[in-house]
Amino acid sequence: ATAAPLLKLERAVVRYGALQALGGIDLEVRAGEIVTLIGANGAGKSSTLKAISGLCKLSAGAITFDGKPLHGLAAERRIAAGIALAPEGRQLFPMLTVRDNLMIGRFSHIRAAGFGNLFRPGAAAAREVEAAMREVLDFFPRLAERIDQQAGTLSGGEGQMVAIGRALMSRPKLLMLDEPSFGLAPRVTREILELLPRLAERGIAVLLVEQNAHAALQVADRGYVLANGAIVAHGSGEELLQSSHVGEAYLGWQ
Ligand code: ATP
């Protein structure tokens, strides 16, 4: 038998007032798996990630993570439970250094542990922060070289590395990425997406939201296609890449 999924959405519904953005979707991510959620503008991809990270509420349905329901759990508690998000548009603090942007990824932990000031944590928290920082800089040597540089002066690819690194600072079991290719050249997009299997090897599951379906399916183990708030197809990355029906009907492939 296969192990229980790390993340499970069951009939998940998200509404914004009268508008239903997600119409009751089922989705699973298993430990160490790379899963991509693809679909056109406004299909509901970001809403799915927001519902999982607790940034918007489910109107109906359920989300289970690591065997426990997430219902009623605040966003920062979900980070402590092992869910991290690299959000759409990266959302870095341009005037802060790379180091300080990364530190922010540890903020909810330090606060939950009662250590008060993010930049003057207690000894135990400081060791944890150092260990997380070492892992991130080991994973992104390019950031180690630019650790004191202001984030606003980084290239697009480097900025995306900071957004991912900041998410990794919480040492998540699940890393969610919202449109990491945004504003990046195809070569840089590939460079970023090729990092994901290396994270999966370290036991981190990845849920990747992308408009760039081709590139996403090439690195994903499995994919879900979302249209108008509903899952209209799912399968292995390979299967979806080869499905001309899915491509033509939902992804704009010629
Ligand atoms: P994109 O790729 O353009 O970001 P998406 O697939 O991520 O699209 P969502 O951002 O989840 O789609 O949006 C789904 C639908 O919900 C859209 O019709 C959008 O206009 C609507 N929506 C999203 N956020 C809100 C909000 N805060 N208030 C009202 N409507 C919203």
PDB file of C-alpha atoms and ligand atoms in Angstrom:
ATOM      1  CA  ALA A   1       0.000   0.000   0.000  1.00  0.00           C
ATOM      2  CA  THR A   2       1.181   3.543  -0.663  1.00  0.00           C
ATOM      3  CA  ALA A   3       1.745   5.835   2.314  1.00  0.00           C
ATOM      4  CA  ALA A   4      -0.942   8.368   3.249  1.00  0.00           C
ATOM      5  CA  PRO A   5      -0.542  11.605   1.266  1.00  0.00           C
ATOM      6  CA  LEU A   6       1.262  14.492   2.944  1.00  0.00           C
ATOM      7  CA  LEU A   7      -1.337  16.962   1.655  1.00  0.00           C
ATOM      8  CA  LYS A   8      -4.913  16.172   0.753  1.00  0.00           C
ATOM      9  CA  LEU A   9      -7.637  18.522  -0.464  1.00  0.00           C
ATOM     10  CA  GLU A  10     -11.158  17.133  -0.485  1.00  0.00           C
ATOM     11  CA  ARG A  11     -13.962  18.983  -2.272  1.00  0.00           C
ATOM     12  CA  ALA A  12     -12.224  22.276  -1.433  1.00  0.00           C
ATOM     13  CA  VAL A  13     -14.343  25.354  -2.183  1.00  0.00           C
ATOM     14  CA  VAL A  14     -13.136  28.981  -2.119  1.00  0.00           C
ATOM     15  CA  ARG A  15     -15.539  31.877  -2.618  1.00  0.00           C
ATOM     16  CA  TYR A  16     -14.871  35.596  -2.788  1.00  0.00           C
ATOM     17  CA  GLY A  17     -18.307  37.052  -2.123  1.00  0.00           C
ATOM     18  CA  ALA A  18     -20.551  35.841  -4.913  1.00  0.00           C
ATOM     19  CA  LEU A  19     -17.636  34.611  -7.028  1.00  0.00           C
ATOM     20  CA  GLN A  20     -16.675  30.966  -6.662  1.00  0.00           C
ATOM     21  CA  ALA A  21     -12.953  30.694  -7.419  1.00  0.00           C
ATOM     22  CA  LEU A  22     -12.636  26.990  -6.512  1.00  0.00           C
ATOM     23  CA  GLY A  23     -15.586  24.701  -7.031  1.00  0.00           C
ATOM     24  CA  GLY A  24     -14.748  21.721  -4.829  1.00  0.00           C
ATOM     25  CA  ILE A  25     -11.390  20.295  -5.891  1.00  0.00           C
ATOM     26  CA  ASP A  26      -9.643  17.081  -4.841  1.00  0.00           C
ATOM     27  CA  LEU A  27      -5.849  17.105  -4.898  1.00  0.00           C
ATOM     28  CA  GLU A  28      -3.035  15.130  -3.244  1.00  0.00           C
ATOM     29  CA  VAL A  29       0.685  15.574  -2.768  1.00  0.00           C
ATOM     30  CA  ARG A  30       2.756  12.717  -1.358  1.00  0.00           C
ATOM     31  CA  ALA A  31       6.014  13.128   0.554  1.00  0.00           C
ATOM     32  CA  GLY A  32       8.946  13.902  -1.728  1.00  0.00           C
ATOM     33  CA  GLU A  33       6.714  14.331  -4.759  1.00  0.00           C
ATOM     34  CA  ILE A  34       6.744  17.234  -7.247  1.00  0.00           C
ATOM     35  CA  VAL A  35       3.199  18.091  -8.258  1.00  0.00           C
ATOM     36  CA  THR A  36       2.233  20.909 -10.570  1.00  0.00           C
ATOM     37  CA  LEU A  37      -1.031  22.778 -10.804  1.00  0.00           C
ATOM     38  CA  ILE A  38      -1.447  24.378 -14.209  1.00  0.00           C
ATOM     39  CA  GLY A  39      -4.173  26.286 -16.002  1.00  0.00           C
ATOM     40  CA  ALA A  40      -5.069  29.628 -17.549  1.00  0.00           C
ATOM     41  CA  ASN A  41      -5.264  33.038 -15.865  1.00  0.00           C
ATOM     42  CA  GLY A  42      -7.949  33.137 -13.208  1.00  0.00           C
ATOM     43  CA  ALA A  43      -8.397  29.347 -13.125  1.00  0.00           C
ATOM     44  CA  GLY A  44      -7.987  29.335  -9.339  1.00  0.00           C
ATOM     45  CA  LYS A  45      -4.344  28.293  -8.947  1.00  0.00           C
ATOM     46  CA  SER A  46      -3.323  31.033  -6.513  1.00  0.00           C
ATOM     47  CA  SER A  47      -6.563  30.572  -4.570  1.00  0.00           C
ATOM     48  CA  THR A  48      -5.628  26.915  -4.059  1.00  0.00           C
ATOM     49  CA  LEU A  49      -2.238  27.852  -2.598  1.00  0.00           C
ATOM     50  CA  LYS A  50      -3.795  30.565  -0.436  1.00  0.00           C
ATOM     51  CA  ALA A  51      -6.341  28.125   0.959  1.00  0.00           C
ATOM     52  CA  ILE A  52      -3.560  25.659   1.838  1.00  0.00           C
ATOM     53  CA  SER A  53      -1.365  28.313   3.457  1.00  0.00           C
ATOM     54  CA  GLY A  54      -4.297  29.805   5.377  1.00  0.00           C
ATOM     55  CA  LEU A  55      -4.281  33.168   3.582  1.00  0.00           C
ATOM     56  CA  CYS A  56      -7.876  32.607   2.518  1.00  0.00           C
ATOM     57  CA  LYS A  57     -10.639  30.541   4.061  1.00  0.00           C
ATOM     58  CA  LEU A  58     -12.263  27.421   2.684  1.00  0.00           C
ATOM     59  CA  SER A  59     -15.991  27.908   2.231  1.00  0.00           C
ATOM     60  CA  ALA A  60     -16.507  24.135   2.190  1.00  0.00           C
ATOM     61  CA  GLY A  61     -14.490  20.937   2.000  1.00  0.00           C
ATOM     62  CA  ALA A  62     -11.366  19.976   3.921  1.00  0.00           C
ATOM     63  CA  ILE A  63      -7.574  20.130   3.781  1.00  0.00           C
ATOM     64  CA  THR A  64      -5.469  17.586   5.660  1.00  0.00           C
ATOM     65  CA  PHE A  65      -1.703  17.978   6.132  1.00  0.00           C
ATOM     66  CA  ASP A  66       0.532  15.339   7.651  1.00  0.00           C
ATOM     67  CA  GLY A  67      -2.561  13.470   8.886  1.00  0.00           C
ATOM     68  CA  LYS A  68      -4.153  16.482  10.612  1.00  0.00           C
ATOM     69  CA  PRO A  69      -6.960  18.772   9.467  1.00  0.00           C
ATOM     70  CA  LEU A  70      -5.806  22.355   8.822  1.00  0.00           C
ATOM     71  CA  HIS A  71      -9.246  23.754   9.509  1.00  0.00           C
ATOM     72  CA  GLY A  72      -9.095  26.815  11.790  1.00  0.00           C
ATOM     73  CA  LEU A  73      -5.281  26.844  11.918  1.00  0.00           C
ATOM     74  CA  ALA A  74      -3.797  30.346  11.407  1.00  0.00           C
ATOM     75  CA  ALA A  75      -1.345  30.895   8.539  1.00  0.00           C
ATOM     76  CA  GLU A  76       1.702  31.168  10.823  1.00  0.00           C
ATOM     77  CA  ARG A  77       0.818  27.888  12.538  1.00  0.00           C
ATOM     78  CA  ARG A  78       0.706  26.226   9.155  1.00  0.00           C
ATOM     79  CA  ILE A  79       4.290  27.377   8.542  1.00  0.00           C
ATOM     80  CA  ALA A  80       5.331  25.766  11.825  1.00  0.00           C
ATOM     81  CA  ALA A  81       3.461  22.604  10.751  1.00  0.00           C
ATOM     82  CA  GLY A  82       5.693  22.407   7.665  1.00  0.00           C
ATOM     83  CA  ILE A  83       3.950  24.341   4.891  1.00  0.00           C
ATOM     84  CA  ALA A  84       5.914  27.121   3.174  1.00  0.00           C
ATOM     85  CA  LEU A  85       4.937  29.395   0.299  1.00  0.00           C
ATOM     86  CA  ALA A  86       7.110  31.311  -2.149  1.00  0.00           C
ATOM     87  CA  PRO A  87       4.379  33.734  -3.209  1.00  0.00           C
ATOM     88  CA  GLU A  88       3.412  35.166  -6.561  1.00  0.00           C
ATOM     89  CA  GLY A  89       5.598  38.137  -7.493  1.00  0.00           C
ATOM     90  CA  ARG A  90       8.247  37.059  -4.921  1.00  0.00           C
ATOM     91  CA  GLN A  91       7.288  39.782  -2.400  1.00  0.00           C
ATOM     92  CA  LEU A  92      10.816  40.574  -1.254  1.00  0.00           C
ATOM     93  CA  PHE A  93      11.770  43.600   0.824  1.00  0.00           C
ATOM     94  CA  PRO A  94      13.892  45.459  -1.761  1.00  0.00           C
ATOM     95  CA  MET A  95      15.715  47.710   0.723  1.00  0.00           C
ATOM     96  CA  LEU A  96      16.731  44.800   2.978  1.00  0.00           C
ATOM     97  CA  THR A  97      19.718  42.566   2.328  1.00  0.00           C
ATOM     98  CA  VAL A  98      19.512  38.997   1.097  1.00  0.00           C
ATOM     99  CA  ARG A  99      20.332  37.838   4.645  1.00  0.00           C
ATOM    100  CA  ASP A 100      17.514  39.828   6.231  1.00  0.00           C
ATOM    101  CA  ASN A 101      15.007  38.727   3.594  1.00  0.00           C
ATOM    102  CA  LEU A 102      15.941  35.122   4.368  1.00  0.00           C
ATOM    103  CA  MET A 103      15.644  35.735   8.129  1.00  0.00           C
ATOM    104  CA  ILE A 104      12.035  36.774   7.644  1.00  0.00           C
ATOM    105  CA  GLY A 105      11.281  33.191   6.631  1.00  0.00           C
ATOM    106  CA  ARG A 106      12.041  32.198  10.220  1.00  0.00           C
ATOM    107  CA  PHE A 107       9.928  34.905  11.821  1.00  0.00           C
ATOM    108  CA  SER A 108       6.848  32.890  12.740  1.00  0.00           C
ATOM    109  CA  HIS A 109       9.015  30.212  14.415  1.00  0.00           C
ATOM    110  CA  ILE A 110      10.873  32.721  16.542  1.00  0.00           C
ATOM    111  CA  ARG A 111       7.670  34.440  17.527  1.00  0.00           C
ATOM    112  CA  ALA A 112       5.909  31.152  18.313  1.00  0.00           C
ATOM    113  CA  ALA A 113       8.876  30.185  20.516  1.00  0.00           C
ATOM    114  CA  GLY A 114       8.532  33.474  22.404  1.00  0.00           C
ATOM    115  CA  PHE A 115      11.950  34.812  21.557  1.00  0.00           C
ATOM    116  CA  GLY A 116      10.690  38.262  20.754  1.00  0.00           C
ATOM    117  CA  ASN A 117      12.951  40.147  18.415  1.00  0.00           C
ATOM    118  CA  LEU A 118      13.632  38.508  15.055  1.00  0.00           C
ATOM    119  CA  PHE A 119      17.160  39.863  14.903  1.00  0.00           C
ATOM    120  CA  ARG A 120      18.035  39.146  18.563  1.00  0.00           C
ATOM    121  CA  PRO A 121      16.664  35.642  19.170  1.00  0.00           C
ATOM    122  CA  GLY A 122      17.568  33.507  22.186  1.00  0.00           C
ATOM    123  CA  ALA A 123      20.391  30.953  21.991  1.00  0.00           C
ATOM    124  CA  ALA A 124      18.321  27.916  20.954  1.00  0.00           C
ATOM    125  CA  ALA A 125      16.440  29.869  18.304  1.00  0.00           C
ATOM    126  CA  ALA A 126      19.717  31.404  17.100  1.00  0.00           C
ATOM    127  CA  ARG A 127      21.207  27.926  16.551  1.00  0.00           C
ATOM    128  CA  GLU A 128      18.105  26.865  14.608  1.00  0.00           C
ATOM    129  CA  VAL A 129      18.286  29.987  12.469  1.00  0.00           C
ATOM    130  CA  GLU A 130      21.975  29.399  11.776  1.00  0.00           C
ATOM    131  CA  ALA A 131      21.371  25.796  10.777  1.00  0.00           C
ATOM    132  CA  ALA A 132      18.512  26.770   8.464  1.00  0.00           C
ATOM    133  CA  MET A 133      20.620  29.587   6.972  1.00  0.00           C
ATOM    134  CA  ARG A 134      23.533  27.182   6.370  1.00  0.00           C
ATOM    135  CA  GLU A 135      21.214  24.762   4.541  1.00  0.00           C
ATOM    136  CA  VAL A 136      19.763  27.504   2.371  1.00  0.00           C
ATOM    137  CA  LEU A 137      23.154  29.000   1.468  1.00  0.00           C
ATOM    138  CA  ASP A 138      24.512  25.543   0.803  1.00  0.00           C
ATOM    139  CA  PHE A 139      21.610  24.996  -1.585  1.00  0.00           C
ATOM    140  CA  PHE A 140      21.995  28.454  -3.182  1.00  0.00           C
ATOM    141  CA  PRO A 141      25.742  29.268  -3.300  1.00  0.00           C
ATOM    142  CA  ARG A 142      24.843  32.276  -5.456  1.00  0.00           C
ATOM    143  CA  LEU A 143      22.988  33.786  -2.494  1.00  0.00           C
ATOM    144  CA  ALA A 144      25.934  33.163  -0.202  1.00  0.00           C
ATOM    145  CA  GLU A 145      28.010  35.348  -2.534  1.00  0.00           C
ATOM    146  CA  ARG A 146      25.372  38.090  -2.352  1.00  0.00           C
ATOM    147  CA  ILE A 147      24.355  37.811   1.256  1.00  0.00           C
ATOM    148  CA  ASP A 148      24.853  41.534   2.064  1.00  0.00           C
ATOM    149  CA  GLN A 149      23.430  42.822  -1.222  1.00  0.00           C
ATOM    150  CA  GLN A 150      20.116  44.688  -1.211  1.00  0.00           C
ATOM    151  CA  ALA A 151      17.394  42.405  -2.562  1.00  0.00           C
ATOM    152  CA  GLY A 152      16.121  45.159  -4.880  1.00  0.00           C
ATOM    153  CA  THR A 153      19.381  45.050  -6.847  1.00  0.00           C
ATOM    154  CA  LEU A 154      19.283  41.300  -7.601  1.00  0.00           C
ATOM    155  CA  SER A 155      18.541  39.791 -11.009  1.00  0.00           C
ATOM    156  CA  GLY A 156      15.126  38.193 -11.493  1.00  0.00           C
ATOM    157  CA  GLY A 157      16.495  34.678 -11.082  1.00  0.00           C
ATOM    158  CA  GLU A 158      18.436  35.610  -7.936  1.00  0.00           C
ATOM    159  CA  GLY A 159      15.327  37.291  -6.527  1.00  0.00           C
ATOM    160  CA  GLN A 160      13.365  34.090  -7.090  1.00  0.00           C
ATOM    161  CA  MET A 161      16.126  32.172  -5.290  1.00  0.00           C
ATOM    162  CA  VAL A 162      15.668  34.488  -2.302  1.00  0.00           C
ATOM    163  CA  ALA A 163      11.901  33.909  -2.360  1.00  0.00           C
ATOM    164  CA  ILE A 164      12.454  30.140  -2.379  1.00  0.00           C
ATOM    165  CA  GLY A 165      15.268  30.386   0.182  1.00  0.00           C
ATOM    166  CA  ARG A 166      13.062  32.427   2.503  1.00  0.00           C
ATOM    167  CA  ALA A 167      10.406  29.701   2.297  1.00  0.00           C
ATOM    168  CA  LEU A 168      13.051  27.035   2.985  1.00  0.00           C
ATOM    169  CA  MET A 169      14.192  28.870   6.131  1.00  0.00           C
ATOM    170  CA  SER A 170      11.172  27.366   7.920  1.00  0.00           C
ATOM    171  CA  ARG A 171      12.484  23.859   6.981  1.00  0.00           C
ATOM    172  CA  PRO A 172       9.174  22.833   5.413  1.00  0.00           C
ATOM    173  CA  LYS A 173       7.867  19.391   4.480  1.00  0.00           C
ATOM    174  CA  LEU A 174       5.919  21.013   1.652  1.00  0.00           C
ATOM    175  CA  LEU A 175       7.215  23.901  -0.452  1.00  0.00           C
ATOM    176  CA  MET A 176       4.612  25.701  -2.548  1.00  0.00           C
ATOM    177  CA  LEU A 177       5.723  27.959  -5.386  1.00  0.00           C
ATOM    178  CA  ASP A 178       3.368  30.408  -7.056  1.00  0.00           C
ATOM    179  CA  GLU A 179       4.531  31.150 -10.587  1.00  0.00           C
ATOM    180  CA  PRO A 180       8.300  31.123 -10.022  1.00  0.00           C
ATOM    181  CA  SER A 181       8.870  31.733 -13.750  1.00  0.00           C
ATOM    182  CA  PHE A 182       7.169  35.134 -13.564  1.00  0.00           C
ATOM    183  CA  GLY A 183       9.242  37.715 -15.431  1.00  0.00           C
ATOM    184  CA  LEU A 184      12.138  35.324 -16.036  1.00  0.00           C
ATOM    185  CA  ALA A 185      13.803  34.423 -19.332  1.00  0.00           C
ATOM    186  CA  PRO A 186      13.212  30.793 -20.440  1.00  0.00           C
ATOM    187  CA  ARG A 187      16.781  29.814 -19.596  1.00  0.00           C
ATOM    188  CA  VAL A 188      16.507  31.243 -16.069  1.00  0.00           C
ATOM    189  CA  THR A 189      13.099  29.596 -15.624  1.00  0.00           C
ATOM    190  CA  ARG A 190      14.661  26.237 -16.460  1.00  0.00           C
ATOM    191  CA  GLU A 191      17.490  26.898 -14.017  1.00  0.00           C
ATOM    192  CA  ILE A 192      14.963  27.559 -11.233  1.00  0.00           C
ATOM    193  CA  LEU A 193      12.698  24.591 -12.068  1.00  0.00           C
ATOM    194  CA  GLU A 194      15.683  22.247 -12.239  1.00  0.00           C
ATOM    195  CA  LEU A 195      16.323  22.966  -8.559  1.00  0.00           C
ATOM    196  CA  LEU A 196      13.048  21.292  -7.607  1.00  0.00           C
ATOM    197  CA  PRO A 197      14.107  17.651  -8.065  1.00  0.00           C
ATOM    198  CA  ARG A 198      17.079  18.404  -5.793  1.00  0.00           C
ATOM    199  CA  LEU A 199      14.674  19.589  -3.096  1.00  0.00           C
ATOM    200  CA  ALA A 200      12.532  16.492  -3.598  1.00  0.00           C
ATOM    201  CA  GLU A 201      15.679  14.380  -3.083  1.00  0.00           C
ATOM    202  CA  ARG A 202      16.055  16.065   0.289  1.00  0.00           C
ATOM    203  CA  GLY A 203      12.559  14.868   1.158  1.00  0.00           C
ATOM    204  CA  ILE A 204      10.714  18.136   0.531  1.00  0.00           C
ATOM    205  CA  ALA A 205       7.461  17.797  -1.402  1.00  0.00           C
ATOM    206  CA  VAL A 206       6.783  20.520  -3.959  1.00  0.00           C
ATOM    207  CA  LEU A 207       3.488  21.973  -5.158  1.00  0.00           C
ATOM    208  CA  LEU A 208       4.265  24.153  -8.162  1.00  0.00           C
ATOM    209  CA  VAL A 209       1.749  26.577  -9.669  1.00  0.00           C
ATOM    210  CA  GLU A 210       2.714  27.596 -13.192  1.00  0.00           C
ATOM    211  CA  GLN A 211       1.233  29.217 -16.273  1.00  0.00           C
ATOM    212  CA  ASN A 212       4.250  27.866 -18.105  1.00  0.00           C
ATOM    213  CA  ALA A 213       2.708  24.391 -18.326  1.00  0.00           C
ATOM    214  CA  HIS A 214       5.338  22.853 -20.599  1.00  0.00           C
ATOM    215  CA  ALA A 215       8.246  23.719 -18.350  1.00  0.00           C
ATOM    216  CA  ALA A 216       6.330  22.708 -15.210  1.00  0.00           C
ATOM    217  CA  LEU A 217       5.248  19.302 -16.559  1.00  0.00           C
ATOM    218  CA  GLN A 218       8.825  18.535 -17.535  1.00  0.00           C
ATOM    219  CA  VAL A 219       9.985  18.586 -13.896  1.00  0.00           C
ATOM    220  CA  ALA A 220       6.780  17.343 -12.222  1.00  0.00           C
ATOM    221  CA  ASP A 221       5.993  13.771 -11.228  1.00  0.00           C
ATOM    222  CA  ARG A 222       2.284  14.538 -11.557  1.00  0.00           C
ATOM    223  CA  GLY A 223       0.100  17.403 -12.662  1.00  0.00           C
ATOM    224  CA  TYR A 224      -3.423  18.726 -12.259  1.00  0.00           C
ATOM    225  CA  VAL A 225      -5.083  20.973 -14.821  1.00  0.00           C
ATOM    226  CA  LEU A 226      -7.404  23.581 -13.395  1.00  0.00           C
ATOM    227  CA  ALA A 227     -10.052  25.439 -15.435  1.00  0.00           C
ATOM    228  CA  ASN A 228     -12.712  27.715 -13.963  1.00  0.00           C
ATOM    229  CA  GLY A 229     -12.125  26.407 -10.466  1.00  0.00           C
ATOM    230  CA  ALA A 230     -12.387  22.705 -11.376  1.00  0.00           C
ATOM    231  CA  ILE A 231      -9.798  19.973 -11.966  1.00  0.00           C
ATOM    232  CA  VAL A 232     -10.375  18.983 -15.591  1.00  0.00           C
ATOM    233  CA  ALA A 233      -7.449  16.571 -15.991  1.00  0.00           C
ATOM    234  CA  HIS A 234      -4.722  14.946 -13.934  1.00  0.00           C
ATOM    235  CA  GLY A 235      -1.985  12.446 -14.564  1.00  0.00           C
ATOM    236  CA  SER A 236       1.758  12.003 -14.675  1.00  0.00           C
ATOM    237  CA  GLY A 237       3.774  14.895 -16.067  1.00  0.00           C
ATOM    238  CA  GLU A 238       4.557  12.725 -19.072  1.00  0.00           C
ATOM    239  CA  GLU A 239       0.893  11.851 -19.746  1.00  0.00           C
ATOM    240  CA  LEU A 240      -0.243  15.460 -19.582  1.00  0.00           C
ATOM    241  CA  LEU A 241       2.609  16.634 -21.822  1.00  0.00           C
ATOM    242  CA  GLN A 242       1.505  14.122 -24.434  1.00  0.00           C
ATOM    243  CA  SER A 243      -2.218  14.753 -24.197  1.00  0.00           C
ATOM    244  CA  SER A 244      -3.073  16.909 -27.183  1.00  0.00           C
ATOM    245  CA  HIS A 245      -6.681  17.121 -25.977  1.00  0.00           C
ATOM    246  CA  VAL A 246      -5.694  18.650 -22.636  1.00  0.00           C
ATOM    247  CA  GLY A 247      -3.134  20.879 -24.313  1.00  0.00           C
ATOM    248  CA  GLU A 248      -5.509  22.246 -26.913  1.00  0.00           C
ATOM    249  CA  ALA A 249      -8.585  22.528 -24.724  1.00  0.00           C
ATOM    250  CA  TYR A 250      -7.058  24.074 -21.612  1.00  0.00           C
ATOM    251  CA  LEU A 251      -3.469  25.129 -22.097  1.00  0.00           C
ATOM    252  CA  GLY A 252      -3.543  26.930 -25.434  1.00  0.00           C
ATOM    253  CA  TRP A 253      -1.170  24.512 -27.170  1.00  0.00           C
ATOM    254  CA  GLN A 254      -1.457  24.582 -30.956  1.00  0.00           C
TER     255      GLN A 254
HETATM  256  P1  ATP B   1      -3.447  33.911 -12.209  1.00  0.00           P
HETATM  257  O1  ATP B   1      -2.580  32.936 -12.919  1.00  0.00           O
HETATM  258  O2  ATP B   1      -3.935  35.024 -13.089  1.00  0.00           O
HETATM  259  O3  ATP B   1      -2.889  34.372 -10.900  1.00  0.00           O
HETATM  260  P2  ATP B   1      -5.067  31.963 -10.845  1.00  0.00           P
HETATM  261  O4  ATP B   1      -5.325  30.687 -11.559  1.00  0.00           O
HETATM  262  O5  ATP B   1      -4.021  31.963  -9.814  1.00  0.00           O
HETATM  263  O6  ATP B   1      -4.811  33.096 -11.896  1.00  0.00           O
HETATM  264  P3  ATP B   1      -6.786  32.996  -8.806  1.00  0.00           P
HETATM  265  O7  ATP B   1      -5.875  34.134  -8.499  1.00  0.00           O
HETATM  266  O8  ATP B   1      -6.886  31.905  -7.845  1.00  0.00           O
HETATM  267  O9  ATP B   1      -6.455  32.405 -10.237  1.00  0.00           O
HETATM  268  O10 ATP B   1      -8.235  33.610  -9.080  1.00  0.00           O
HETATM  269  C1  ATP B   1      -9.396  32.819  -9.319  1.00  0.00           C
HETATM  270  C2  ATP B   1     -10.588  33.741  -9.474  1.00  0.00           C
HETATM  271  O11 ATP B   1     -10.869  34.381  -8.228  1.00  0.00           O
HETATM  272  C3  ATP B   1     -10.365  34.876 -10.468  1.00  0.00           C
HETATM  273  O12 ATP B   1     -11.581  35.063 -11.167  1.00  0.00           O
HETATM  274  C4  ATP B   1     -10.047  36.079  -9.593  1.00  0.00           C
HETATM  275  O13 ATP B   1     -10.461  37.286 -10.204  1.00  0.00           O
HETATM  276  C5  ATP B   1     -10.847  35.798  -8.354  1.00  0.00           C
HETATM  277  N1  ATP B   1     -10.229  36.354  -7.138  1.00  0.00           N
HETATM  278  C6  ATP B   1      -8.989  36.063  -6.669  1.00  0.00           C
HETATM  279  N2  ATP B   1      -8.743  36.738  -5.518  1.00  0.00           N
HETATM  280  C7  ATP B   1      -9.853  37.471  -5.254  1.00  0.00           C
HETATM  281  C8  ATP B   1     -10.219  38.379  -4.214  1.00  0.00           C
HETATM  282  N3  ATP B   1      -9.404  38.635  -3.188  1.00  0.00           N
HETATM  283  N4  ATP B   1     -11.452  38.948  -4.282  1.00  0.00           N
HETATM  284  C9  ATP B   1     -12.294  38.676  -5.315  1.00  0.00           C
HETATM  285  N5  ATP B   1     -12.009  37.833  -6.318  1.00  0.00           N
HETATM  286  C10 ATP B   1     -10.803  37.229  -6.302  1.00  0.00           C
END
